[in-house]
PDB file of C-alpha atoms and ligand atoms in Angstrom:
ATOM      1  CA  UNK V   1    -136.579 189.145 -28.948  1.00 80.00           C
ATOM      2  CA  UNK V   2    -140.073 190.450 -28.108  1.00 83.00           C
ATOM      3  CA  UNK V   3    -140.799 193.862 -27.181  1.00 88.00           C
ATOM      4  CA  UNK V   4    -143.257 195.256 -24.550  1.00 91.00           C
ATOM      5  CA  UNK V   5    -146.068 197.157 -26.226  1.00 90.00           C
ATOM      6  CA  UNK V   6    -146.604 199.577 -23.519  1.00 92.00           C
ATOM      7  CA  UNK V   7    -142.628 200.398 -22.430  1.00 95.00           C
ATOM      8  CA  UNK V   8    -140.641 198.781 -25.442  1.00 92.00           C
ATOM      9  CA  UNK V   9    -138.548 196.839 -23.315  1.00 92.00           C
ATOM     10  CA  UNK V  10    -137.018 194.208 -25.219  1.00 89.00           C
ATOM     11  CA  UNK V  11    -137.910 191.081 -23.709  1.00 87.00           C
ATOM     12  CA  UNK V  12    -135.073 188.036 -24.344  1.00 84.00           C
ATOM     13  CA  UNK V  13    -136.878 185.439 -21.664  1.00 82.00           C
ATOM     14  CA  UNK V  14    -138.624 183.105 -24.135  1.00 75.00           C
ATOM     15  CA  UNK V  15    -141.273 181.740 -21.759  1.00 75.00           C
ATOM     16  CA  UNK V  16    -141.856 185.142 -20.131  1.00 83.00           C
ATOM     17  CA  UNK V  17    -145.720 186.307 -20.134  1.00 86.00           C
ATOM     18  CA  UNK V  18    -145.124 190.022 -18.695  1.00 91.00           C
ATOM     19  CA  UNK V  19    -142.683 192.875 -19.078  1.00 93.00           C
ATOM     20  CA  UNK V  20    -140.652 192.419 -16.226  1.00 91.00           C
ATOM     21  CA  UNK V  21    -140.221 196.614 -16.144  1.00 93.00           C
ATOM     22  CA  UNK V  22    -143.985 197.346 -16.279  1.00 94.00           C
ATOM     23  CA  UNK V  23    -145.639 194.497 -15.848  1.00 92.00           C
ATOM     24  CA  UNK V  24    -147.877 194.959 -19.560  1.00 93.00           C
ATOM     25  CA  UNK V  25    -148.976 191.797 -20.678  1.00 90.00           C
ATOM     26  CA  UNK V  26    -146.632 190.194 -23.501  1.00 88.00           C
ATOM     27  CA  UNK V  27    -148.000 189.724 -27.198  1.00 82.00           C
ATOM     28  CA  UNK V  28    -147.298 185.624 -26.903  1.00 77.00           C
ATOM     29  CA  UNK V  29    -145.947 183.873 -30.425  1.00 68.00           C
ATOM     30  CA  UNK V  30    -148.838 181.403 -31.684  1.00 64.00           C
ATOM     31  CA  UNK V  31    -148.550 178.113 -31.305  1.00 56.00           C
ATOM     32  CA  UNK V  32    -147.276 177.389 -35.150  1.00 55.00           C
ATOM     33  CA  UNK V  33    -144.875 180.446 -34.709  1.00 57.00           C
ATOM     34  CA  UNK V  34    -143.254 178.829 -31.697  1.00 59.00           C
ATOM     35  CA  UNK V  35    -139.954 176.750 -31.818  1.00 58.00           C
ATOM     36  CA  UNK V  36    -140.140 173.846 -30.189  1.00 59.00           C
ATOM     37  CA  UNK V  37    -138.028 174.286 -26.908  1.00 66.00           C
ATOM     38  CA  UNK V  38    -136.245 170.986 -26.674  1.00 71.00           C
ATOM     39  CA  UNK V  39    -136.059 169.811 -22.835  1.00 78.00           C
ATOM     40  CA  UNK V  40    -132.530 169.188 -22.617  1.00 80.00           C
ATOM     41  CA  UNK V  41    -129.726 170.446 -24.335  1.00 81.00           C
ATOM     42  CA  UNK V  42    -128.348 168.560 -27.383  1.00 82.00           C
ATOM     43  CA  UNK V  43    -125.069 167.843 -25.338  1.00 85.00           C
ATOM     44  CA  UNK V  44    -127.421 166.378 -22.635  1.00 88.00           C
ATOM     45  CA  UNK V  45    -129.468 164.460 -25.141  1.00 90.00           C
ATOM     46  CA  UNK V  46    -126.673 163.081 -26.764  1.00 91.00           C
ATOM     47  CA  UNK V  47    -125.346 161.688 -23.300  1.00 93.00           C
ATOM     48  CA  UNK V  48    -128.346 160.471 -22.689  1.00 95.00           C
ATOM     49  CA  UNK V  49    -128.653 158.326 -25.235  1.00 96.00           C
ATOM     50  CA  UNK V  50    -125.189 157.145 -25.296  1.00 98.00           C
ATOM     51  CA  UNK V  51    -125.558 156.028 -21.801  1.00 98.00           C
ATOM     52  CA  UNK V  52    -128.690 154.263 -22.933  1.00 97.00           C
ATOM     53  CA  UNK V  53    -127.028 152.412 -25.626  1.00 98.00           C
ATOM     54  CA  UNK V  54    -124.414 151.029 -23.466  1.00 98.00           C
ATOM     55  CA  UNK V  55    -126.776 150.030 -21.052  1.00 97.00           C
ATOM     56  CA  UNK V  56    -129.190 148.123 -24.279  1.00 97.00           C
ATOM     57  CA  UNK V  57    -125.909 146.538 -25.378  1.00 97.00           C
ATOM     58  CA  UNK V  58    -125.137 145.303 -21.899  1.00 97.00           C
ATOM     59  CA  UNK V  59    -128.096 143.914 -20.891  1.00 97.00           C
ATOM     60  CA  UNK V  60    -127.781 142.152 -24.491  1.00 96.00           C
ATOM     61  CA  UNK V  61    -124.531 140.694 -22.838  1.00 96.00           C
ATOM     62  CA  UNK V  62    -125.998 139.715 -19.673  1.00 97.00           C
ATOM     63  CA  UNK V  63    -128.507 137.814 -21.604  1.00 96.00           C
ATOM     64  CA  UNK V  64    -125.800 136.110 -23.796  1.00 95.00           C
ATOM     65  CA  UNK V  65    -123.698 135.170 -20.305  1.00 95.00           C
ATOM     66  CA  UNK V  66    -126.890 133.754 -18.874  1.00 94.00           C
ATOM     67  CA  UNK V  67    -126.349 129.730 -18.557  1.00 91.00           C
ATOM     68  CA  UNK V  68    -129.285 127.534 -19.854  1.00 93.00           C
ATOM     69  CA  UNK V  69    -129.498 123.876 -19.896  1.00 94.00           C
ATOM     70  CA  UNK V  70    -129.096 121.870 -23.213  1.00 95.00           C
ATOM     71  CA  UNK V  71    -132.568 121.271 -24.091  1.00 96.00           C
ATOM     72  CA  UNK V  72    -133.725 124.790 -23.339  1.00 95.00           C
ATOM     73  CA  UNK V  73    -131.153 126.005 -25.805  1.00 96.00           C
ATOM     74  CA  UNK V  74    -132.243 123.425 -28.606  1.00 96.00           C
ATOM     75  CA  UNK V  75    -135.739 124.237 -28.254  1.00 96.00           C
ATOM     76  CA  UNK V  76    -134.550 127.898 -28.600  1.00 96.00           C
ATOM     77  CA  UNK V  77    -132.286 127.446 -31.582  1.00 95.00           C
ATOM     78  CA  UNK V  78    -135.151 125.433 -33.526  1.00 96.00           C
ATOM     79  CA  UNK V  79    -137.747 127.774 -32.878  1.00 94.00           C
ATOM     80  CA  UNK V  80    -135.291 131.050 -34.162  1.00 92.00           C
ATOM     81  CA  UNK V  81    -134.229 128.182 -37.745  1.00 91.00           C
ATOM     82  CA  UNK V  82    -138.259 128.023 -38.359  1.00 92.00           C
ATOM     83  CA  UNK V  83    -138.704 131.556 -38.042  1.00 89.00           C
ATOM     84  CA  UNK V  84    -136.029 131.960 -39.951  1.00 86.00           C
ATOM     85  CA  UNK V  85    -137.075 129.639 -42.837  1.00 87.00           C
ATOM     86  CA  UNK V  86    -140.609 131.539 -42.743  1.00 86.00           C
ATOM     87  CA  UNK V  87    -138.301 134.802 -43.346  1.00 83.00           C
ATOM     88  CA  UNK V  88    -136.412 133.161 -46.411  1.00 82.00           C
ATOM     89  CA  UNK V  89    -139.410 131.393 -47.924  1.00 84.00           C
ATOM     90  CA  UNK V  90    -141.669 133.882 -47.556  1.00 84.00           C
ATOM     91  CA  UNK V  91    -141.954 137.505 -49.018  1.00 83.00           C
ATOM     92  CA  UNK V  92    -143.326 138.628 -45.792  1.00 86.00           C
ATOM     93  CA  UNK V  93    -140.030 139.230 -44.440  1.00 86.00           C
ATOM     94  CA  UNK V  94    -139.568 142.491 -44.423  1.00 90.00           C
ATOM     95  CA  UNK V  95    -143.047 143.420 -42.478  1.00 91.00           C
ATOM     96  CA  UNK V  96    -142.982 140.429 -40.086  1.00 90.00           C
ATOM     97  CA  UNK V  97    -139.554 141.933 -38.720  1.00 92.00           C
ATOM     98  CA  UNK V  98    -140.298 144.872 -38.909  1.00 94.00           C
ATOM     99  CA  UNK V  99    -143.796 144.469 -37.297  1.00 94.00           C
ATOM    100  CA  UNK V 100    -141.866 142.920 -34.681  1.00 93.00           C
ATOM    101  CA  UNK V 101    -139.459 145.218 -33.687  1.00 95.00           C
ATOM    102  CA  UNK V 102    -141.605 148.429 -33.931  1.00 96.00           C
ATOM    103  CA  UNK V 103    -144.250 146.886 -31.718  1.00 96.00           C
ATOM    104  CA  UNK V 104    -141.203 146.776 -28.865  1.00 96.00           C
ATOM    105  CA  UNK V 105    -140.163 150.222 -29.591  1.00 97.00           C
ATOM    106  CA  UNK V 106    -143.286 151.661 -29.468  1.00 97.00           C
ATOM    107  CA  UNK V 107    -143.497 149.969 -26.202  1.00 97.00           C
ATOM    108  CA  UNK V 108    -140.436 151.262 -24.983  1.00 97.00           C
ATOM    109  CA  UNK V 109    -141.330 154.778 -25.037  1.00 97.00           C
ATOM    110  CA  UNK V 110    -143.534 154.642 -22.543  1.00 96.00           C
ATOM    111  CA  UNK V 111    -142.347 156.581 -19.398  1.00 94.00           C
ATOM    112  CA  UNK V 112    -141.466 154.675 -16.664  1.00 94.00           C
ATOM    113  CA  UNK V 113    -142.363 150.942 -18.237  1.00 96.00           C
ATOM    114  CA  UNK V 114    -140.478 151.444 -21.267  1.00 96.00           C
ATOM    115  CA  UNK V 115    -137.354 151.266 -20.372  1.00 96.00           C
ATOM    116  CA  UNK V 116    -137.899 147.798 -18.295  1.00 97.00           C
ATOM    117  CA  UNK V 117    -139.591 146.491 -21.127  1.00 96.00           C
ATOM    118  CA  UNK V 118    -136.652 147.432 -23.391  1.00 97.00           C
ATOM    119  CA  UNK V 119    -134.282 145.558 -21.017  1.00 97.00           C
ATOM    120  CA  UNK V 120    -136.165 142.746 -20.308  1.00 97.00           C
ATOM    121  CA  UNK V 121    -136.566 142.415 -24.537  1.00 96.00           C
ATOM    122  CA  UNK V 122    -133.274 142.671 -24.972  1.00 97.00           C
ATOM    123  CA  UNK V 123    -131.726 140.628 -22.492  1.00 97.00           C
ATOM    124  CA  UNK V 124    -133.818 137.987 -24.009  1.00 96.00           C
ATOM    125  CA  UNK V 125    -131.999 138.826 -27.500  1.00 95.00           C
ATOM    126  CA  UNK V 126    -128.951 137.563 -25.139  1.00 96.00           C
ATOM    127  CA  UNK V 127    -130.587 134.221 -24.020  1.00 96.00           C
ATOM    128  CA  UNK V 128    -131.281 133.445 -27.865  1.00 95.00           C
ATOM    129  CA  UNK V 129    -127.507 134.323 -28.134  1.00 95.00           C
ATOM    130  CA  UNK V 130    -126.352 132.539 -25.414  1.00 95.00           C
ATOM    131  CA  UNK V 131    -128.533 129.361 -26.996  1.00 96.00           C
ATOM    132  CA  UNK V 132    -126.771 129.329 -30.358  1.00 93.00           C
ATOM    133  CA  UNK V 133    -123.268 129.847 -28.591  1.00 94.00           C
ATOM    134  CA  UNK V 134    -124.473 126.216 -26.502  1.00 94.00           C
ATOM    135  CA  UNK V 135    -125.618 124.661 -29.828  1.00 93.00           C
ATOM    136  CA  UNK V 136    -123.190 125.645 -32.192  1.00 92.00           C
ATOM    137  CA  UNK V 137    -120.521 125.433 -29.523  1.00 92.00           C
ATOM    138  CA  UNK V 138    -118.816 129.016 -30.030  1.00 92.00           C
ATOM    139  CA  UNK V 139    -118.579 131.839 -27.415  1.00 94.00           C
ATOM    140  CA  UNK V 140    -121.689 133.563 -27.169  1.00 93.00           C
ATOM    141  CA  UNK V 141    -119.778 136.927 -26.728  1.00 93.00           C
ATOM    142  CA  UNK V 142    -117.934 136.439 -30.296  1.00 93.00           C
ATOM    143  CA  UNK V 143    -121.322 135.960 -31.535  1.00 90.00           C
ATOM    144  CA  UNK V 144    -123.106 139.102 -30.249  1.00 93.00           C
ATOM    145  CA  UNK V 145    -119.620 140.488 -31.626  1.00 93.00           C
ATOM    146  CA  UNK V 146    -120.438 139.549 -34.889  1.00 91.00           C
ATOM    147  CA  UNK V 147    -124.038 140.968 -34.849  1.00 91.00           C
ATOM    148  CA  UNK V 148    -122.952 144.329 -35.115  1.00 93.00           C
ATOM    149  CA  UNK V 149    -120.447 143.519 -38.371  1.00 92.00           C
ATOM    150  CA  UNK V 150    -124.089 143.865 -39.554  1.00 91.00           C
ATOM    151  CA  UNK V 151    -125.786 147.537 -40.212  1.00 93.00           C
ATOM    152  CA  UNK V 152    -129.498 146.084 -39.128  1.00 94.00           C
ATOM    153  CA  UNK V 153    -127.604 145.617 -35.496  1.00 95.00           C
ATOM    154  CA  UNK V 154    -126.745 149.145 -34.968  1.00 96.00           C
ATOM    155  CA  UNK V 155    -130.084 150.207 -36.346  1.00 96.00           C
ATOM    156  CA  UNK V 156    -132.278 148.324 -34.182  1.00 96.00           C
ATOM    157  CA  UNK V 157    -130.289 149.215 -30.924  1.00 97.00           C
ATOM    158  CA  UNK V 158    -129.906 152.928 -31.948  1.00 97.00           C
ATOM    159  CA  UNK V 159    -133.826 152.461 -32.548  1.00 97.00           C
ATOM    160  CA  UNK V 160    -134.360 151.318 -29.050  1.00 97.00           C
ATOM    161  CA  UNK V 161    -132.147 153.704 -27.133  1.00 98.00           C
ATOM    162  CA  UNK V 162    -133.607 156.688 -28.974  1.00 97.00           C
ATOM    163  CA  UNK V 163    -136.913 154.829 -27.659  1.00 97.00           C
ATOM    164  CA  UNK V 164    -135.773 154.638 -24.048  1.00 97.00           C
ATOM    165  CA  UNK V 165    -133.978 157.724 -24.027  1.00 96.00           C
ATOM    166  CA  UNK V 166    -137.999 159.712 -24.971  1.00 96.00           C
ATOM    167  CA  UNK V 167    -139.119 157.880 -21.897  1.00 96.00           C
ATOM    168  CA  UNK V 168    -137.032 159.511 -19.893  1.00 95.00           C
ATOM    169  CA  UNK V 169    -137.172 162.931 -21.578  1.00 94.00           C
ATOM    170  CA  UNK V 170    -140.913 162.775 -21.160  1.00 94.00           C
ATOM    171  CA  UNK V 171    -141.057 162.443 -17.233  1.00 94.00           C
ATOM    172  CA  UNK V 172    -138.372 165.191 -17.343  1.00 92.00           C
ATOM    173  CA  UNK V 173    -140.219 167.531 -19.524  1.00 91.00           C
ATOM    174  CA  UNK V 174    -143.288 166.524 -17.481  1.00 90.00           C
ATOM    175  CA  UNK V 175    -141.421 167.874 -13.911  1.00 90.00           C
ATOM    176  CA  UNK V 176    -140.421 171.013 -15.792  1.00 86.00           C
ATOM    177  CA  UNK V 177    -144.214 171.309 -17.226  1.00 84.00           C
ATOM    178  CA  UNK V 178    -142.990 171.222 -20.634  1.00 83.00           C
ATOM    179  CA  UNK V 179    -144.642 167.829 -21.705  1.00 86.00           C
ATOM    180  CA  UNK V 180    -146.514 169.255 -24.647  1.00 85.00           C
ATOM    181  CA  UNK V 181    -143.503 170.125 -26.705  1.00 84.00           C
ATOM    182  CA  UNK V 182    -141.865 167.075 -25.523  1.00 89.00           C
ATOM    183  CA  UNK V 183    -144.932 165.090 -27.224  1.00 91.00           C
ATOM    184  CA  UNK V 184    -143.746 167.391 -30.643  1.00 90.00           C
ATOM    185  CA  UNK V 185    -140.398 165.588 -30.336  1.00 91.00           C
ATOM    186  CA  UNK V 186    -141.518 162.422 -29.298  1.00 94.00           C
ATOM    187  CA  UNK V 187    -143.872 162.295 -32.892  1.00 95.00           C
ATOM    188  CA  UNK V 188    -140.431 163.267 -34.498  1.00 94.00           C
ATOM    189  CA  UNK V 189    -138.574 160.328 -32.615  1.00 96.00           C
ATOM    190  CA  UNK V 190    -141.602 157.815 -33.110  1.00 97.00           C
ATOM    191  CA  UNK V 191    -140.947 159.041 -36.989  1.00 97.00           C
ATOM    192  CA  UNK V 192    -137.148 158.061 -36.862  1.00 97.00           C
ATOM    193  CA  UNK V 193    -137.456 155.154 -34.951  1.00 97.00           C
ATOM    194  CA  UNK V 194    -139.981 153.835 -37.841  1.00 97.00           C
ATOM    195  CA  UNK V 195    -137.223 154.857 -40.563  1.00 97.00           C
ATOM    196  CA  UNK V 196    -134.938 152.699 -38.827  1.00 97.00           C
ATOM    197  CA  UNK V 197    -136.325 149.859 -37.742  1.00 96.00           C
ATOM    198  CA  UNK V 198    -138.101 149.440 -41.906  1.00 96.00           C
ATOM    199  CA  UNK V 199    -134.342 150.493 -43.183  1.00 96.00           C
ATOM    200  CA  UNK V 200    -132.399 147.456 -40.640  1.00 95.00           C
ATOM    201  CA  UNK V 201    -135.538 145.375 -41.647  1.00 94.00           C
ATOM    202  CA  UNK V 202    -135.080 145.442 -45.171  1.00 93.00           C
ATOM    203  CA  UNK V 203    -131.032 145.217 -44.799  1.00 93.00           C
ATOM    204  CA  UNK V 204    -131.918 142.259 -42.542  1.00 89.00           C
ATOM    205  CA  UNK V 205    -134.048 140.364 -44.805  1.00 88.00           C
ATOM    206  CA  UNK V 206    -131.292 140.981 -48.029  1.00 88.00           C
ATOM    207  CA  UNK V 207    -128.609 139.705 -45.278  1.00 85.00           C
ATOM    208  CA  UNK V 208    -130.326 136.306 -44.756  1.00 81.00           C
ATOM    209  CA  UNK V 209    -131.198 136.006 -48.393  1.00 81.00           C
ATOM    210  CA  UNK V 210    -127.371 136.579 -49.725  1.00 82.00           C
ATOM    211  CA  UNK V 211    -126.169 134.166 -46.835  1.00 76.00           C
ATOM    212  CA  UNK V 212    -128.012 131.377 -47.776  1.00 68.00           C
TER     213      UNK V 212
HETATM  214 ZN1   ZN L 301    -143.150 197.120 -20.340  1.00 70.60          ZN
END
């Protein structure tokens, strides 16, 4: 609480400027001082990004239901075995997937073209799905199952929803003219989304290595 320096009103409205009784100009917290008003309450947030997660594993789905011809899936399944045997020959590993995956988060941040970027990435996570379910003859569902039997999984597509869910929050806190502390949280997400994606890189990389 704040209190007016001409009337001592206590002041409780966070974003007010003047006393509402007398109209004095409020002393306003400094910029450091302040705590960052989230746009959004935690519930909300948390709703948010639950809704986007569904939506990133669905469009996964749609991806993996998607019929492609024969040769289209071999050409598909070769291409994911080399970059596979760069991954387990290599010690680059660990940055080229991560490298990889961060460049499409970062991407998906960005309001408005984020989000259809994030879809459009992951659906095509589906078709490579979808490809190994034609080549190896197994239900492309069961597969996409599997995938998240592995901690990387969840990472990555907790990564990417966090990532989709700022581009929303940022056009939000942009109508409600609170865009720079949404830019404060956005740093924080970028931050998280960075811990995640190197943490499901590194688990990815040991994964491959103890399963061949
Ligand atoms: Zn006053």
């Amino acid at each position: 609480m704040r209190y007016c320096p001409r009337c001592g009103l206590g002041v409780r409205e966070k974003d007010a400027r003047f006393c509402p009784n007398c109209g004095a100009t409020l002393p306003q917290p400094k910029f450091w001082e302040r705590r960052i008003a989230w746009t959004g309450t935690l519930l909300e947030r948390i709703i948010v990004f639950g809704v986007i997660f569904a939506l990133c594993v669905l469009a996964t789905t749609a991806g993996a239901l998607t019929k492609i011809d024969l040769l289209t899936a071999r050409n598909i399944v070769d291409r994911m075995n080399k970059i596979e045997e760069v991954l387990r020959t290599t010690d680059i590993g660990v940055q080229l997937i991560f490298g990889n995956n961060l460049m499409y988060a970062l991407g998906m941040f960005v309001p408005v073209a984020g989000p259809w970027l994030g879809f459009y990435v992951l659906y095509n996570t589906g078709v490579i799905i979808s490809a190994f379910g034609i080549i190896y003859n197994t239900n492309p569902l069961l597969v996409f199952l599997m995938l998240f039997l592995y901690p990387h999984t969840w990472m990555e597509y907790t990564a990417y929803a966090l990532a989709i869910s700022e581009s929303f929050w940022l056009i939000y806190a942009a109508v409600k003219h609170r865009f720079k502390d949404e830019l404060i949280i956005m740093l924080m997400m970028v931050v998280l989304c960075n811990i995640l994606l190197l943490a499901g890189a590194v688990v990815e990389v040991v994964m491959i290595e103890i399963l061949y």
